[in-house]
Short mmCIF file of C-alpha atoms and ligand atoms in Angstrom, two decimals:
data_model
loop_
_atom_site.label_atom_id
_atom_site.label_comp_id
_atom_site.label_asym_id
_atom_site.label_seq_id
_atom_site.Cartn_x
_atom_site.Cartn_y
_atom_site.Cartn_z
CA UNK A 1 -30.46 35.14 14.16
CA UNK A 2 -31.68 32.30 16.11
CA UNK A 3 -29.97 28.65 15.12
CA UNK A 4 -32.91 26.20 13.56
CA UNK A 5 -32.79 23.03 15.46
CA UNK A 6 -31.65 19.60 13.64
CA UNK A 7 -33.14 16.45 14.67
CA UNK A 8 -29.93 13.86 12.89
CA UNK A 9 -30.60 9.92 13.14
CA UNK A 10 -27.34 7.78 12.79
CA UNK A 11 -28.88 4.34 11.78
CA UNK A 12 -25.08 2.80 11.70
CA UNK A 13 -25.13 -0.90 10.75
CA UNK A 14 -28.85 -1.36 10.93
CA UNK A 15 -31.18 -0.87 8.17
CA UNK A 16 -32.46 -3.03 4.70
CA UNK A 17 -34.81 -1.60 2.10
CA UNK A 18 -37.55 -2.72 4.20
CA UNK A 19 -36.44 -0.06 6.67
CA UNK A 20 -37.96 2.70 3.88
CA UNK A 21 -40.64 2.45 5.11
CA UNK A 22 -39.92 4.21 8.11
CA UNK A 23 -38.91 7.07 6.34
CA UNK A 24 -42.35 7.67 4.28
CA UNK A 25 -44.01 7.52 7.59
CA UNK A 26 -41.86 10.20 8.71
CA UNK A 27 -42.36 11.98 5.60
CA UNK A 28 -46.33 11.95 6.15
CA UNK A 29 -46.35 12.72 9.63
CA UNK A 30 -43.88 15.60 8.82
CA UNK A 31 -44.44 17.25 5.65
CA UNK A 32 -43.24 20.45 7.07
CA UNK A 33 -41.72 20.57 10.46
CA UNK A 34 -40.49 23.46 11.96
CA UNK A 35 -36.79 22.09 12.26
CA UNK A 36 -34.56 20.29 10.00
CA UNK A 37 -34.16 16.31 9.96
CA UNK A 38 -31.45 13.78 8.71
CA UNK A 39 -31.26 10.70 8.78
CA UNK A 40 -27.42 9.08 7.59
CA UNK A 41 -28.20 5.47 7.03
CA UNK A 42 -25.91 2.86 5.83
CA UNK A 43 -24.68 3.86 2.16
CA UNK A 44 -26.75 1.38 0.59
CA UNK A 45 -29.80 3.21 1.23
CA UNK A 46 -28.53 6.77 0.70
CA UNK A 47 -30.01 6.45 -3.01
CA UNK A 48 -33.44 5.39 -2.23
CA UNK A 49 -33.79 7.30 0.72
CA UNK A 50 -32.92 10.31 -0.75
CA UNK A 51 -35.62 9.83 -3.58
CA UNK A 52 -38.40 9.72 -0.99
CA UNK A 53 -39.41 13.09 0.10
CA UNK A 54 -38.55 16.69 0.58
CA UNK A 55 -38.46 16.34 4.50
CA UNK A 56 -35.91 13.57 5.49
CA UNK A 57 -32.30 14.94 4.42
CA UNK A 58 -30.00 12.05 4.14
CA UNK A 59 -26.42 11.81 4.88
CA UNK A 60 -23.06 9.23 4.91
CA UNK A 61 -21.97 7.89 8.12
CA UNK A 62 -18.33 8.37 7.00
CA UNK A 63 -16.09 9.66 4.45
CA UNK A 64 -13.04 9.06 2.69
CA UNK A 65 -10.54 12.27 2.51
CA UNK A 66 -9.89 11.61 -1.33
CA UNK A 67 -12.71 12.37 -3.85
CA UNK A 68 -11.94 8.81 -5.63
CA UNK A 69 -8.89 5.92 -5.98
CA UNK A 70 -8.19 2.80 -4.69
CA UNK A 71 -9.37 2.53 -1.74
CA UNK A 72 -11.40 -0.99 -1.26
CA UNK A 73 -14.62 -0.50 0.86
CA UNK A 74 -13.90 3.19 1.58
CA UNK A 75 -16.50 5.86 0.34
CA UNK A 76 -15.86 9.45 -0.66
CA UNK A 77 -18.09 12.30 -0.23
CA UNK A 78 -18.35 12.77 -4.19
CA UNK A 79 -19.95 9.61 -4.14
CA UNK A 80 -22.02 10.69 -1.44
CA UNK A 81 -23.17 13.41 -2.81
CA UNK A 82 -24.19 12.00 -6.36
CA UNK A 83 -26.07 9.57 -4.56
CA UNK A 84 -28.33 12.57 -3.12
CA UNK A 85 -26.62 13.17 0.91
CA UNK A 86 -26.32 16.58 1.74
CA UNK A 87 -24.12 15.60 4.66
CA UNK A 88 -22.00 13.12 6.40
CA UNK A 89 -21.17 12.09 9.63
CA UNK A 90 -17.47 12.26 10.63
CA UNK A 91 -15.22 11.87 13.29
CA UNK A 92 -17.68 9.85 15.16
CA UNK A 93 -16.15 7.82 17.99
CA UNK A 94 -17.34 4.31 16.71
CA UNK A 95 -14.85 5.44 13.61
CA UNK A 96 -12.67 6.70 16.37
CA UNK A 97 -12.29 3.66 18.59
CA UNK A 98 -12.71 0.74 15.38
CA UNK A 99 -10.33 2.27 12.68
CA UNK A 100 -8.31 3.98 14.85
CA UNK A 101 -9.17 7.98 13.57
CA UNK A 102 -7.44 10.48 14.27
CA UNK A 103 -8.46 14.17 14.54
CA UNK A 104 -6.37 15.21 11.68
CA UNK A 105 -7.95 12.12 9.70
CA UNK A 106 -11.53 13.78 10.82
CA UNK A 107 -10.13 17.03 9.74
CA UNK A 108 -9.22 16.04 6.38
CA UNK A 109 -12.93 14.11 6.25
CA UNK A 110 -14.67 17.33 7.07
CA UNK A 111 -12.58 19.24 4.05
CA UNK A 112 -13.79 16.76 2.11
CA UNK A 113 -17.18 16.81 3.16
CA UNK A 114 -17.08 20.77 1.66
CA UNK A 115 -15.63 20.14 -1.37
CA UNK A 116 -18.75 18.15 -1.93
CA UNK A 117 -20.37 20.40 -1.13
CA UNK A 118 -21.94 18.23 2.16
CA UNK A 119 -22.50 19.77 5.48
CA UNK A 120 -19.61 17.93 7.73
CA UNK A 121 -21.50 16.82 10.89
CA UNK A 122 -18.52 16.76 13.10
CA UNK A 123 -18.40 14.48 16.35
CA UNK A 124 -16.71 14.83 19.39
CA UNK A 125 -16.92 13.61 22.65
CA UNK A 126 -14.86 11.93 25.88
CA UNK A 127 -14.60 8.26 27.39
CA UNK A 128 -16.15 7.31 30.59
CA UNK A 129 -12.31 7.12 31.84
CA UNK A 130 -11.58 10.44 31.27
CA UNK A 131 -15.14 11.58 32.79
CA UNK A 132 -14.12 10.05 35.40
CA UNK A 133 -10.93 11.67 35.51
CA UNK A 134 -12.53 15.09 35.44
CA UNK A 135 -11.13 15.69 32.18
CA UNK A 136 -14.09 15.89 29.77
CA UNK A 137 -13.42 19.41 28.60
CA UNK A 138 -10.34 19.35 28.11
CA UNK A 139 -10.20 15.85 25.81
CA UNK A 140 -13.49 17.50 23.60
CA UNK A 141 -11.25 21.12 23.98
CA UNK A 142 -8.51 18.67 22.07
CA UNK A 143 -11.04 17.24 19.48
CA UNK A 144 -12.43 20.45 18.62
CA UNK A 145 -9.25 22.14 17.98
CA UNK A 146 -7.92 19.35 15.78
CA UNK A 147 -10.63 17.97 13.93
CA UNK A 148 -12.74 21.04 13.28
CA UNK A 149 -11.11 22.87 10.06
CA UNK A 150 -10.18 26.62 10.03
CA UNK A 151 -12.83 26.84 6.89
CA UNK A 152 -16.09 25.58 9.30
CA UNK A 153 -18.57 27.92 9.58
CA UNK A 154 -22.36 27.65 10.64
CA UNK A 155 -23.11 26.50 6.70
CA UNK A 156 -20.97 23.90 6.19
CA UNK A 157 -20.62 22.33 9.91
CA UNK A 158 -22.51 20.89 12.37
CA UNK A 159 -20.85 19.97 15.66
CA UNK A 160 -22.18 16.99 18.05
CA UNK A 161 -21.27 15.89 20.92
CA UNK A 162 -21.50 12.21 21.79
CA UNK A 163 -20.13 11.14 25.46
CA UNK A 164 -18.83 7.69 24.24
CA UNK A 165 -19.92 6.53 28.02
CA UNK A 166 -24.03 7.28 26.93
CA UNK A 167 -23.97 5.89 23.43
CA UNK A 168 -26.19 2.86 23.36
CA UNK A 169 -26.45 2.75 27.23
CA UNK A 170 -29.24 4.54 28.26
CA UNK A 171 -26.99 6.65 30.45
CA UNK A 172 -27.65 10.55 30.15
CA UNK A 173 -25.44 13.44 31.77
CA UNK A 174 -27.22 15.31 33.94
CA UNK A 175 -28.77 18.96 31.82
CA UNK A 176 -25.94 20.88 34.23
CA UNK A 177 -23.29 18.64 32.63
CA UNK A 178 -24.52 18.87 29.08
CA UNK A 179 -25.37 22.62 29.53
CA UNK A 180 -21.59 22.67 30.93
CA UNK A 181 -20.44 21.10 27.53
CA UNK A 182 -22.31 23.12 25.13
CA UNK A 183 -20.99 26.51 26.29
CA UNK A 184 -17.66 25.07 26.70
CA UNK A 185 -17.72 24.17 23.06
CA UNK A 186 -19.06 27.59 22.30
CA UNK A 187 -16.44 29.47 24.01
CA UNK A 188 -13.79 27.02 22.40
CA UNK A 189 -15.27 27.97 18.92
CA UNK A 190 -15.65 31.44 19.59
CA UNK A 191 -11.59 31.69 19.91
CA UNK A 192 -10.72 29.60 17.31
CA UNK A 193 -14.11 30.59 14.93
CA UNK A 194 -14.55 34.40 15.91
CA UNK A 195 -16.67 35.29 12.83
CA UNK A 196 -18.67 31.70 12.74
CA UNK A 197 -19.03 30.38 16.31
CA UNK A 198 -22.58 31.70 17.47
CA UNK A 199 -23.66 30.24 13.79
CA UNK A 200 -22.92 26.50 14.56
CA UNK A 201 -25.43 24.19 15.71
CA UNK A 202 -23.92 21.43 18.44
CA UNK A 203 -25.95 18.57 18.76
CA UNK A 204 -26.20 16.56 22.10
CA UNK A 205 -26.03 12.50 21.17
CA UNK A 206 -26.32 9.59 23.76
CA UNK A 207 -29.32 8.06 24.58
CA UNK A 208 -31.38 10.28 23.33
CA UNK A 209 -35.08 8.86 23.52
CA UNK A 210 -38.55 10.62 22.60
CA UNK A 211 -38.75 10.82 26.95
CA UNK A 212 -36.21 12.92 27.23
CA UNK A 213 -35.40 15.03 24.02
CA UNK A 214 -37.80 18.00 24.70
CA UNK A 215 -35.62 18.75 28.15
CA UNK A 216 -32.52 18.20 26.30
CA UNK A 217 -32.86 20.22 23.57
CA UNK A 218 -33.91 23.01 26.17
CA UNK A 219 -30.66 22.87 27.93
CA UNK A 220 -28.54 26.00 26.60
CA UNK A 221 -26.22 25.82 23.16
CA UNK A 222 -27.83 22.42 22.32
CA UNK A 223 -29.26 23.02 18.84
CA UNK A 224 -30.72 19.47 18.24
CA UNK A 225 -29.39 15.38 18.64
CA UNK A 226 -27.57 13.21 17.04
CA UNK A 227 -29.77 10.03 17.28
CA UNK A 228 -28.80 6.22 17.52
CA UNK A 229 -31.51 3.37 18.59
CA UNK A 230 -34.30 6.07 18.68
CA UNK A 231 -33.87 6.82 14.92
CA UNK A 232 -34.54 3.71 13.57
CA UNK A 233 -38.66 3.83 14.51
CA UNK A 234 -40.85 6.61 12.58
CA UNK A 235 -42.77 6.00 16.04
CA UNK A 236 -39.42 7.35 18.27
CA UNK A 237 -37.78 9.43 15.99
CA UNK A 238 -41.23 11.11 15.25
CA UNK A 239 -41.23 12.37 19.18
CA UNK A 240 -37.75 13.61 18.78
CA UNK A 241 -38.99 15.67 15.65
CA UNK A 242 -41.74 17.03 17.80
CA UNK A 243 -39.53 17.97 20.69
CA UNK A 244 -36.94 19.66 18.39
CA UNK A 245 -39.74 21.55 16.32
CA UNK A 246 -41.30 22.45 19.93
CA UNK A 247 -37.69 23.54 21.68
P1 LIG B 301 -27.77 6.12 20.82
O1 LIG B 301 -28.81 7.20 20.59
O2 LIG B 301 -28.22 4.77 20.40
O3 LIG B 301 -27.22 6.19 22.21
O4 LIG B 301 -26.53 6.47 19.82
C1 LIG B 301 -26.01 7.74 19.79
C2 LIG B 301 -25.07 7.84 18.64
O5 LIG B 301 -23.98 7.31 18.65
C3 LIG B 301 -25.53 8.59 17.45
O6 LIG B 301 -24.47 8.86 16.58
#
């Protein structure tokens, strides 16, 4: 069975109520695209946004392992999920680099993300440095194997990879190095996810722009993007919708 493509926007720190608005243009222009679409914007908006339409999913940017306690300024995915997200980001390397996550802290996120019952979108993905290095696959080899639970399957998990060097920089691997990536990561999940791996969808993330989605998301084993900058605008996110309806 053939994987339906995701088109995910990760807003981060960016968005007021005002920023709605985006989202009902989205919802007008797409009343029923022919791929899924989530947008996780900061938890403020998770409410609102998730009261606007049937297209736009909406998801967390982070979760807290425990369902509830005291744990100032942390979120859980209960809370998420009462609020109307059907998934949350976790493990991304923003969490990763400012509050110091590990993978066994992303493992523990994406448990909690189930018992929720939220699809854990699970990210992954290496340093310039270690590009550099030549050791890409084997640092998102590591990630994979410790922050992807032995419960994911193609249901409850998403997988993207994010090279930390393209986030926000307009930098791109080449489609031989992304393609290289993506069946990597399939092969990884194949050993340690017999029964689930050809089920998963991995996102690409990094500088993905409505110029250069369509080509990515034709590159092989990339089921979709993870979306920064390019998700904030109905106007860019729309022509990543289009290219991941089209691909
Ligand atoms: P940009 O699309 O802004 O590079 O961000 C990617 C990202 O980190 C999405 O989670």
């Amino acid at each position: 069975m053939g994987r339906r493509k995701l088109a995910a926007g990760n807003w981060k720190m960016n968005g007021a109520k005002a920023a709605l608005a985006e989202i009902e243009a989205l919802e007008a222009a797409f009343p029923a695209p022919d791929c899924d679409v989530l947008i996780c914007p900061p938890a403020t908006l998770v409410s609102a946004m998730a009261a606007i339409g049937s297209t736009v999913k909406v998801g967390g940017q982070d979760c807290h392992a425990n369902a509830s306690g005291a744990h100032t300024g942390d979120i859980s995915a209960e809370i998420l999920a009462d609020a109307g997200a059907t998934a949350v980001l976790v493990g991304h390397s923003e969490r990763r680099a400012d509050h110091g996550e590990s993978d066994a802290d992303v493992n523990a996120k994406a448990e909690a993300a189930w018992r929720a019952g939220l699809i854990a979108v699970i990210c992954v993905g290496e340093t310039e440095s270690e590009r550099t290095e030549g050791k890409a696959l084997e640092i998102v080899g590591g990630q994979l194997a410790g922050s992807v639970p032995a419960g994911a399957t193609g249901a409850n998990s998403v997988i993207a990879y994010e090279p930390v060097w393209a986030i926000g920089t307009g930098l791109v691997p080449t489609l031989e190095d992304i393609a290289e990536m993506h069946d990597f990561m399939r092969a990884e999940l194949a050993k340690s996810h017999p029964d689930a791996a050809e089920d998963f969808r991995l996102l690409y993330g990094g500088s993905v722009k409505p110029s250069n989605a369509a080509e990515i998301f034709a590159v092989s084993n990339v089921d979709g993007g993870l979306v920064g900058g390019a998700s904030l605008k109905a106007a860019d996110f729309g022509g990543i919708i289009k290219a991941a309806s089209e691909g």
